Short mmCIF file of C-alpha atoms in Angstrom, two decimals:
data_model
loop_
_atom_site.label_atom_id
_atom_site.label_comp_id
_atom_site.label_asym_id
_atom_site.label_seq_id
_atom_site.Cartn_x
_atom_site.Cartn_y
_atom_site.Cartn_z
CA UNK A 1470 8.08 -14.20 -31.88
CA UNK A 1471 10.79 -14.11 -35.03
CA UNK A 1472 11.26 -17.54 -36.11
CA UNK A 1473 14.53 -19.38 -36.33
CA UNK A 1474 16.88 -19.23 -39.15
CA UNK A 1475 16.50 -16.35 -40.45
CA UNK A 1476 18.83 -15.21 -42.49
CA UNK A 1477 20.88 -12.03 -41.88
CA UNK A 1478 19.19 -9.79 -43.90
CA UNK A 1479 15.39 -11.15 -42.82
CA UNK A 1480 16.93 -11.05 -39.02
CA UNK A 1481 17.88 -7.09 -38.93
CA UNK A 1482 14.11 -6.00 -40.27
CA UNK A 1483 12.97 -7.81 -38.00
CA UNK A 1484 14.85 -6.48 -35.33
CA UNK A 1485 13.56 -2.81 -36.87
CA UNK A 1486 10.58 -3.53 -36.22
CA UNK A 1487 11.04 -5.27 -33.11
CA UNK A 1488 12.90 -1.62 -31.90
CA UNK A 1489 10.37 0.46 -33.66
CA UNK A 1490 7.90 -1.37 -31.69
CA UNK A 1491 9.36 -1.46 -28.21
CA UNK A 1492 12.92 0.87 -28.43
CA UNK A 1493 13.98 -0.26 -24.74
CA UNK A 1494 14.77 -4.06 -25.45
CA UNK A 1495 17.94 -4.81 -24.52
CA UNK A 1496 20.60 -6.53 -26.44
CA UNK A 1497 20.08 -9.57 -24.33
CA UNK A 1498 16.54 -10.05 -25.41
CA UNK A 1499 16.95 -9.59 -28.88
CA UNK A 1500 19.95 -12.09 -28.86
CA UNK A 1501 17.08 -14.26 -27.11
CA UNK A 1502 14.73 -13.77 -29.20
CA UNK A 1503 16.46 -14.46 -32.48
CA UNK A 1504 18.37 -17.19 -30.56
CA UNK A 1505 21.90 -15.74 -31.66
CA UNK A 1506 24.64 -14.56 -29.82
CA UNK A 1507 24.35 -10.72 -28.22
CA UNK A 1508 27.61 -10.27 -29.84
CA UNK A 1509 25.81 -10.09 -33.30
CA UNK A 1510 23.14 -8.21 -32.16
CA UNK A 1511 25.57 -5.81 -31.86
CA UNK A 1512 26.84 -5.75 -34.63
CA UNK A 1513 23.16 -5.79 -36.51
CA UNK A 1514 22.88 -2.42 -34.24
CA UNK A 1515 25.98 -1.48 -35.70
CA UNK A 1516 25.31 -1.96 -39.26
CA UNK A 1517 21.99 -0.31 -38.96
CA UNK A 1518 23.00 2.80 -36.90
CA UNK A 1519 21.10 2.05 -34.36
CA UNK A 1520 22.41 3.01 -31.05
CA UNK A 1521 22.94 1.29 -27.64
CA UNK A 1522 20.01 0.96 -25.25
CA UNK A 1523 21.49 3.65 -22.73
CA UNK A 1524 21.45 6.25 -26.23
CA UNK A 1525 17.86 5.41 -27.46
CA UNK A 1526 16.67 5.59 -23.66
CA UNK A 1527 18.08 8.60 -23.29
CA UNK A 1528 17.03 10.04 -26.31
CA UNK A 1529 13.27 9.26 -25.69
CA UNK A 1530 13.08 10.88 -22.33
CA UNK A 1531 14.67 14.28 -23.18
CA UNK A 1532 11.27 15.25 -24.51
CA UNK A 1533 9.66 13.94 -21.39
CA UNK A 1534 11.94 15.94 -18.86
CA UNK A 1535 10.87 19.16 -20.25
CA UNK A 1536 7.04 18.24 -18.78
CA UNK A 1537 7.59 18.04 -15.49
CA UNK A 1538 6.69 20.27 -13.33
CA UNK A 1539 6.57 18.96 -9.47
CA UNK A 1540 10.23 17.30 -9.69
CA UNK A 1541 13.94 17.89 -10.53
CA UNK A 1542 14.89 16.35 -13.65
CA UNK A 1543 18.07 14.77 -11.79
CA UNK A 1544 15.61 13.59 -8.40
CA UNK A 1545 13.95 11.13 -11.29
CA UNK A 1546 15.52 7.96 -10.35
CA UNK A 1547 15.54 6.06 -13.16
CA UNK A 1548 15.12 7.67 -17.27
CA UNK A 1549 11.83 9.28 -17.87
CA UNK A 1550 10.50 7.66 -21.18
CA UNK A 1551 7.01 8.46 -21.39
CA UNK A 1552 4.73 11.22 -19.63
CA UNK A 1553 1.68 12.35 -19.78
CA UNK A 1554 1.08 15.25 -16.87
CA UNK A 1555 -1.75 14.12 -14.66
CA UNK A 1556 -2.25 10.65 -16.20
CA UNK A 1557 0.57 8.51 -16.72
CA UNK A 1558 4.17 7.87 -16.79
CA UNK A 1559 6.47 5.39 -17.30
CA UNK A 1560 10.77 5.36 -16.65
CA UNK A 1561 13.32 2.66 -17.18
CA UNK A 1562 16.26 2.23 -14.32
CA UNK A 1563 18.98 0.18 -15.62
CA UNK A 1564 20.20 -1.54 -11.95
CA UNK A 1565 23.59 -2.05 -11.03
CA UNK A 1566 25.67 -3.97 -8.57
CA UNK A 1567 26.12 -0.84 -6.32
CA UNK A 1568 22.38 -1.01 -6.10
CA UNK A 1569 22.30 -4.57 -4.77
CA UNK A 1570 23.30 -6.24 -1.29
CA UNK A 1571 26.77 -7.37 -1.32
CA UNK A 1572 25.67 -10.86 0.12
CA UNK A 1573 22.61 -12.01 -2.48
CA UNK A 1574 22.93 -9.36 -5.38
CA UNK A 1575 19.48 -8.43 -5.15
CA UNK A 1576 18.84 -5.28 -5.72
CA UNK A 1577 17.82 -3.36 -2.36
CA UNK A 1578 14.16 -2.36 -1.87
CA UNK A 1579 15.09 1.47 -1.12
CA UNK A 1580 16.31 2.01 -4.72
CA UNK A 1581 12.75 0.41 -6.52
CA UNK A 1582 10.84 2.15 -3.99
CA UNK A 1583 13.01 5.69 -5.36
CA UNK A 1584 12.28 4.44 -8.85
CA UNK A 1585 8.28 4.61 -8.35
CA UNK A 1586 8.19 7.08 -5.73
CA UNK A 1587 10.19 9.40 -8.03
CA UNK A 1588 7.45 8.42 -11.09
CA UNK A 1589 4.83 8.84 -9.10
CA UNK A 1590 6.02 12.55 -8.22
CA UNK A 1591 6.96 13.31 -11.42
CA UNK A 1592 3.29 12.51 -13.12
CA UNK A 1593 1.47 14.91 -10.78
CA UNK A 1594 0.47 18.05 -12.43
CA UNK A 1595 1.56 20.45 -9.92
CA UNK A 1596 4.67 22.58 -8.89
CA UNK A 1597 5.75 20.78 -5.19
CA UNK A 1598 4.37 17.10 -4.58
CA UNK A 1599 5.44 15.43 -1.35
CA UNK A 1600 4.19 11.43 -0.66
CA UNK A 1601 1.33 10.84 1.95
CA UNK A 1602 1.27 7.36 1.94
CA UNK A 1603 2.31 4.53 0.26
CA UNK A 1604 1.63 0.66 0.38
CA UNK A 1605 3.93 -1.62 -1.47
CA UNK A 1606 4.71 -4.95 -2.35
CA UNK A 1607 7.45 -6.51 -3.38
CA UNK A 1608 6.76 -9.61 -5.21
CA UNK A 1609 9.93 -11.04 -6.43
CA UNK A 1610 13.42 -10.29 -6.12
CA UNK A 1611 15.12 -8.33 -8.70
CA UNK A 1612 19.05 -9.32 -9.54
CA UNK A 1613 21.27 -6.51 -9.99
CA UNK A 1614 21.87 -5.95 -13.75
CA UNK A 1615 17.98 -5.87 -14.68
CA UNK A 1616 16.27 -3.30 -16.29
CA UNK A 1617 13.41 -2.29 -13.96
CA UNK A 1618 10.66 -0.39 -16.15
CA UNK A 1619 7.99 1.79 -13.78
CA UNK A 1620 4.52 2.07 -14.87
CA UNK A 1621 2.64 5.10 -13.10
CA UNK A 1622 -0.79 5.73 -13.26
CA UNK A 1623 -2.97 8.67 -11.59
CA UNK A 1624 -6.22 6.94 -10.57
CA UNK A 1625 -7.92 9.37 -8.70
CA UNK A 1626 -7.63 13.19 -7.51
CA UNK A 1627 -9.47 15.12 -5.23
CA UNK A 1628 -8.72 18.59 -3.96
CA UNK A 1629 -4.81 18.56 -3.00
CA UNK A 1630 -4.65 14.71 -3.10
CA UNK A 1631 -3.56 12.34 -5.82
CA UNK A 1632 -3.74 8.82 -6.14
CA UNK A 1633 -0.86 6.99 -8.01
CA UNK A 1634 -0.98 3.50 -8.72
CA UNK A 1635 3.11 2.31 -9.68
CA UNK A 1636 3.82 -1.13 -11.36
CA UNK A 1637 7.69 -1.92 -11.77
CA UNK A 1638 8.45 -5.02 -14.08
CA UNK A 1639 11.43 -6.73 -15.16
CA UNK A 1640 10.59 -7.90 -18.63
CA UNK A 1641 7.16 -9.46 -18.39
CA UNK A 1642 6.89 -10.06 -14.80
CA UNK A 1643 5.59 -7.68 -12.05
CA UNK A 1644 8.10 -7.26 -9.30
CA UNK A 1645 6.49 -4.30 -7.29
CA UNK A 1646 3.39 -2.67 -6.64
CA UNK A 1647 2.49 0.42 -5.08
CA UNK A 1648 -0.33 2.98 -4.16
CA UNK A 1649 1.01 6.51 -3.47
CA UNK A 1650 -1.32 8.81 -2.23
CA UNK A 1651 0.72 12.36 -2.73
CA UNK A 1652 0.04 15.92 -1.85
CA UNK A 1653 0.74 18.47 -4.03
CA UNK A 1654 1.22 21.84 -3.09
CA UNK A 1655 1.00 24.60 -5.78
CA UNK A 1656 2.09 27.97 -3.94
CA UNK A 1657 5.14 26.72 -2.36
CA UNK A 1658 5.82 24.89 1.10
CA UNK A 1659 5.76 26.71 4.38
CA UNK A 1660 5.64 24.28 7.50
CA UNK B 1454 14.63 21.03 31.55
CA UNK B 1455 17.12 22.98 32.92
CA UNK B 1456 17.35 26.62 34.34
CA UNK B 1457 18.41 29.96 32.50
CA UNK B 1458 21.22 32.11 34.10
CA UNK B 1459 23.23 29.08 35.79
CA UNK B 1460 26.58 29.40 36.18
CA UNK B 1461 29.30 27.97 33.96
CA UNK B 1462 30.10 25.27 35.86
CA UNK B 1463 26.19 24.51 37.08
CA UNK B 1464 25.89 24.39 32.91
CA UNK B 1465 28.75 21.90 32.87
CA UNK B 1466 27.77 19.69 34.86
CA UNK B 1467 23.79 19.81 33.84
CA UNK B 1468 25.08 19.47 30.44
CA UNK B 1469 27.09 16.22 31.09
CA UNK B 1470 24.31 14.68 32.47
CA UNK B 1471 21.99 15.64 29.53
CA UNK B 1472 24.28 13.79 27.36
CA UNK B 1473 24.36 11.01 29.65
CA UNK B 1474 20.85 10.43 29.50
CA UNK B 1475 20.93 10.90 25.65
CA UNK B 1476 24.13 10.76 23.96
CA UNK B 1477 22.26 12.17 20.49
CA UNK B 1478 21.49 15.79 21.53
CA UNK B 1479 23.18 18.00 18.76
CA UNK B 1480 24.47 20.98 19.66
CA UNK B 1481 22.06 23.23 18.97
CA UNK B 1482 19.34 21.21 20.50
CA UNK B 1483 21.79 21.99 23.75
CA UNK B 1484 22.39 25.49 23.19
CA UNK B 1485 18.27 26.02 23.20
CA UNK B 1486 17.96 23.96 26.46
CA UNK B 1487 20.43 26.01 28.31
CA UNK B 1488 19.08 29.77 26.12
CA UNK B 1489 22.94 30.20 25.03
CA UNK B 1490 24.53 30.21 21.76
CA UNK B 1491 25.97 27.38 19.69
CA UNK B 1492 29.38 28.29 20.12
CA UNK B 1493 29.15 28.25 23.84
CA UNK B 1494 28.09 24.80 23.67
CA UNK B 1495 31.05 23.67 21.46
CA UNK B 1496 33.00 25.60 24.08
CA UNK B 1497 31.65 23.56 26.85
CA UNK B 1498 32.45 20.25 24.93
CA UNK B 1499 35.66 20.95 24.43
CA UNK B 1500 36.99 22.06 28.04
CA UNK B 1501 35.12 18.67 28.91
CA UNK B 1502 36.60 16.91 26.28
CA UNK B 1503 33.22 15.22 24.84
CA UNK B 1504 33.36 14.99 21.53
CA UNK B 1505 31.15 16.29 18.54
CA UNK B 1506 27.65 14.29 18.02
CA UNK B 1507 29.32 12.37 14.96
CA UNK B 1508 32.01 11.16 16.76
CA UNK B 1509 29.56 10.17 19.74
CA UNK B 1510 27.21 8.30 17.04
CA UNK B 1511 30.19 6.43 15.90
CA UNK B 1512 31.43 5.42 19.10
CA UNK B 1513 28.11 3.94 20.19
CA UNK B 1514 27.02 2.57 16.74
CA UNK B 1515 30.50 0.44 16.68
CA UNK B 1516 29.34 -2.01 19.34
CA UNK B 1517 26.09 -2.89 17.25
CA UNK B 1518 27.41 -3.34 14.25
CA UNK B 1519 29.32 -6.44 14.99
CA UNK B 1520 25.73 -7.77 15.81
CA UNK B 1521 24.02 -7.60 12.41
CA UNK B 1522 23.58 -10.50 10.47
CA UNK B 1523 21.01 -10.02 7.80
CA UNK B 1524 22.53 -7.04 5.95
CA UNK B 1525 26.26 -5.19 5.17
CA UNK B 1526 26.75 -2.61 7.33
CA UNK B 1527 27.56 -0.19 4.76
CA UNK B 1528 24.03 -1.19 3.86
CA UNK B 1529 22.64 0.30 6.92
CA UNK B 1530 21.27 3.89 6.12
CA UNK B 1531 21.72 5.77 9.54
CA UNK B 1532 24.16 4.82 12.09
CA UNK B 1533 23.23 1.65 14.05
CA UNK B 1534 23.24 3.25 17.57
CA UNK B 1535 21.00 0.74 19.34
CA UNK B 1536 20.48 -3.11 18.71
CA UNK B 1537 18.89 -5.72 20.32
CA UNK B 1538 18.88 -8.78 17.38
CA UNK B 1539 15.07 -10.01 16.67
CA UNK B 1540 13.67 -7.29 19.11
CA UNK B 1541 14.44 -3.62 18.37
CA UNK B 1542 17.37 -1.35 17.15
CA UNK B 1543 17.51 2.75 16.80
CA UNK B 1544 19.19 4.36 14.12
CA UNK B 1545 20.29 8.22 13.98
CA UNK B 1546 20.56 9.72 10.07
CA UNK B 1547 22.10 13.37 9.84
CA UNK B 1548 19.97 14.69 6.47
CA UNK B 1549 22.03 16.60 4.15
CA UNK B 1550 21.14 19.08 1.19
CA UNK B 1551 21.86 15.91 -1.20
CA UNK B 1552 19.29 14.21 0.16
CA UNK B 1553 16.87 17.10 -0.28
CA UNK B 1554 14.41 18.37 -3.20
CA UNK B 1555 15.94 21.09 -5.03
CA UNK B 1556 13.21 23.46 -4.75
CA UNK B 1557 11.57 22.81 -1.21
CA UNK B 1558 14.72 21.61 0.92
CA UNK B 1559 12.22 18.67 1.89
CA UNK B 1560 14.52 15.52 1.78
CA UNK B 1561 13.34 13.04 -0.29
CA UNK B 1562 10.62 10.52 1.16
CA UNK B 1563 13.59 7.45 -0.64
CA UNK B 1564 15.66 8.69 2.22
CA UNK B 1565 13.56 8.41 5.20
CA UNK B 1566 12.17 4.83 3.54
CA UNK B 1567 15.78 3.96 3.32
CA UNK B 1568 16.67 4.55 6.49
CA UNK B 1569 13.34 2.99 8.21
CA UNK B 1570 13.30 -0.39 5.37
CA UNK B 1571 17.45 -1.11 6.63
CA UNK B 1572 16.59 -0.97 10.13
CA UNK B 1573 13.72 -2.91 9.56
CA UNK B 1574 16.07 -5.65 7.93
CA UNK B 1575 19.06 -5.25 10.65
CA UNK B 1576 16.93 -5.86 13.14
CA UNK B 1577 16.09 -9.47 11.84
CA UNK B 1578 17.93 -11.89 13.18
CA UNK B 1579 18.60 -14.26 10.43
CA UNK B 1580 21.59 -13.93 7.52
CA UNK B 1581 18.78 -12.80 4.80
CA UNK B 1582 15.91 -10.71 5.03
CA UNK B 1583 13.80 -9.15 2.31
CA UNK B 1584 11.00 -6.42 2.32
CA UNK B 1585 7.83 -8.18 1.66
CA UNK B 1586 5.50 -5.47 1.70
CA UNK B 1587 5.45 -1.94 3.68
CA UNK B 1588 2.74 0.27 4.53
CA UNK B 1589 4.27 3.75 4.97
CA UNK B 1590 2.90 7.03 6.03
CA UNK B 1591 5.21 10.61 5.95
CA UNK B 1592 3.47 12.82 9.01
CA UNK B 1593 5.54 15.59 8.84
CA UNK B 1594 8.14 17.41 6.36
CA UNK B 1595 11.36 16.76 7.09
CA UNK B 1596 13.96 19.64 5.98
CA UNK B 1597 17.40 19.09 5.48
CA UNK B 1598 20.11 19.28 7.68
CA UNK B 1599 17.75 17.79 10.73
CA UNK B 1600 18.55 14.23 12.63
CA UNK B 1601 16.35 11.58 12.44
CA UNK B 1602 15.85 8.79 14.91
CA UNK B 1603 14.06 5.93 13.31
CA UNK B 1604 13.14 3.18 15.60
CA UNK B 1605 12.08 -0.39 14.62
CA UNK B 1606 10.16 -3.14 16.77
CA UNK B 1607 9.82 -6.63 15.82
CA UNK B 1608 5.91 -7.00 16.74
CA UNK B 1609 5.32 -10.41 15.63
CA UNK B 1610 7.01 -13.77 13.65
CA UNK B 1611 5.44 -16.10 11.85
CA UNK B 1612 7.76 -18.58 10.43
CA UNK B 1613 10.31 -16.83 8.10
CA UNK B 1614 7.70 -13.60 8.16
CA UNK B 1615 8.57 -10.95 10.19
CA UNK B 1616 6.66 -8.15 11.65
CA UNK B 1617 8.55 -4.83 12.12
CA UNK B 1618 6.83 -1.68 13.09
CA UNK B 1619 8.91 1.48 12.51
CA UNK B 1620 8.80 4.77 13.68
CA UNK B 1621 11.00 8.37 12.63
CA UNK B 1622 11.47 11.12 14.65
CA UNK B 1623 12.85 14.76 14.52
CA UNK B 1624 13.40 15.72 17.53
CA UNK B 1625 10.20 14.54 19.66
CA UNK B 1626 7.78 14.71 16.60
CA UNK B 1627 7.03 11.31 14.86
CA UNK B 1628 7.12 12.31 10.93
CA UNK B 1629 7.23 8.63 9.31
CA UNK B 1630 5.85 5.28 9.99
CA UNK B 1631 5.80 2.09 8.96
CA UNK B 1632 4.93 -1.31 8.73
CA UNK B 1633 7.01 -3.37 7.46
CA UNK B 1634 6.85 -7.42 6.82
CA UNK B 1635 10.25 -8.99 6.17
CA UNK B 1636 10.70 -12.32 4.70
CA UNK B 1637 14.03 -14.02 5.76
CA UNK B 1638 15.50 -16.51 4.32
CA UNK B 1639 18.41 -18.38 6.27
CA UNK B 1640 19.77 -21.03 4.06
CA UNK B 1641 20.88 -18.24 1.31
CA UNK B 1642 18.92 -17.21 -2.02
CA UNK B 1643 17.55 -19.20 -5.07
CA UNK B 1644 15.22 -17.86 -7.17
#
């Protein structure tokens, strides 16, 4: 946690290392964390060439996108920032208001289930992967403007079938669980 | 089912009273039940003046609409073609390409979740409801372009928790369900 009154120059290493550490902090957390205004985070970002959230996401998961095998790149919902085929994978989906209900601005289920069922796809080392099942929880609501990150983890396989365990958080807090059990296919689908 | 080599008019009139029975027959579901071509069909509905399946969906799904409390109707994925508040409601969705994988044609499992998690809510008769937890299971491969008929039962309510069992259908063949618990909350949100 960077201490208080720091002074300008002490403020933007930290906030180097802060983004070396974890690149996908928002503006709003850093101006949290430093307790300043996100108005001069911004211009710290400025001064120190580093880009916008939306730029360093996106710059991460081009690398990833080029792994996957068992999804289009564009049916990802969310940005895929980490992958490792078989084993893991984790994506970032900046919500929006069009996301949420008109009447609460929470964001609707549908589009954090598309978030890890999309993940959960996308981690499976094979060329077509359809969901079996899935059991899910939603354990708090999530307000339309948060940054939902997806944590997927393969936890089991056997033959065609592959268990995926998905954790979504906003920030620290878990707001959805899920066990996917997918099939994958690897010659093609006939039906 | 009814007979090959009827007359026009014996077709008419058999075909009327199909659509009676079930206003949600597309046309080529028709054209197979009769063993004559799409076109014919359209042909039918026209000198009868009974319009295309859209326009029916719309027509029916009007009058339910103005029942729904617990979610914007814009919200609803499907038309609303059947509502009874806190009971049971039926909802028709027309899958599109969009919808669909890119390299299988299967539409999306987000889709069919969609459209079987806003039921589940519409159905609930209180002015907010939120997915608690859902335990889903995809059947059958759904392929763009078909109509799905999801259908949602309230089993069971337990104070603000709400029970709703949901089934999809294309054409007679169940190919999602799921069970859905809904928390409502009637005095508004505050989290």
């Amino acid at each position: 946690m960077p201490k208080k009154g720091l002074s300008k120059k002490e403020r933007q290493k930290e906030l180097q290392n802060l983004l070396a550490d974890d690149p996908f902090l928002t503006d709003e957390e850093l101006a949290e964390k430093f307790r300043v205004s996100v108005q001069t985070i911004r211009l710290d970002r400025m001064e120190l060439r580093i880009p916008e959230l939306r730029e360093r996401i996106k710059a991460v998961a081009q690398e990833n996108y080029a792994k996957v095998k068992s999804i289009g790149i564009k049916e990802i919902i969310g940005e895929l920032v980490d992958l490792e085929l078989g084993k893991r994978g984790i994506s970032i989906l900046e919500t929006t208001e069009e996301m949420a209900f008109e009447k609460t601005k929470i964001v609707r289920g549908e589009f954090i289930f598309a978030q890890a069922n999309s993940l959960a796809i996308a981690v499976i080392d094979a060329n077509v992967a359809l969901t079996g099942v899935a059991n899910i929880k939603y354990k708090s609501p999530v307000f339309a403007g948060q940054k939902l990150i997806a944590k997927a983890e393969v936890t089991r396989v056997r033959q065609n079938k592959h268990f995926v365990f998905v954790r979504v958080y906003d920030r620290q807090k878990e707001v959805f669980r899920g066990k996917f059990i997918l099939v994958s296919i690897d010659g093609g689908v006939s039906v």
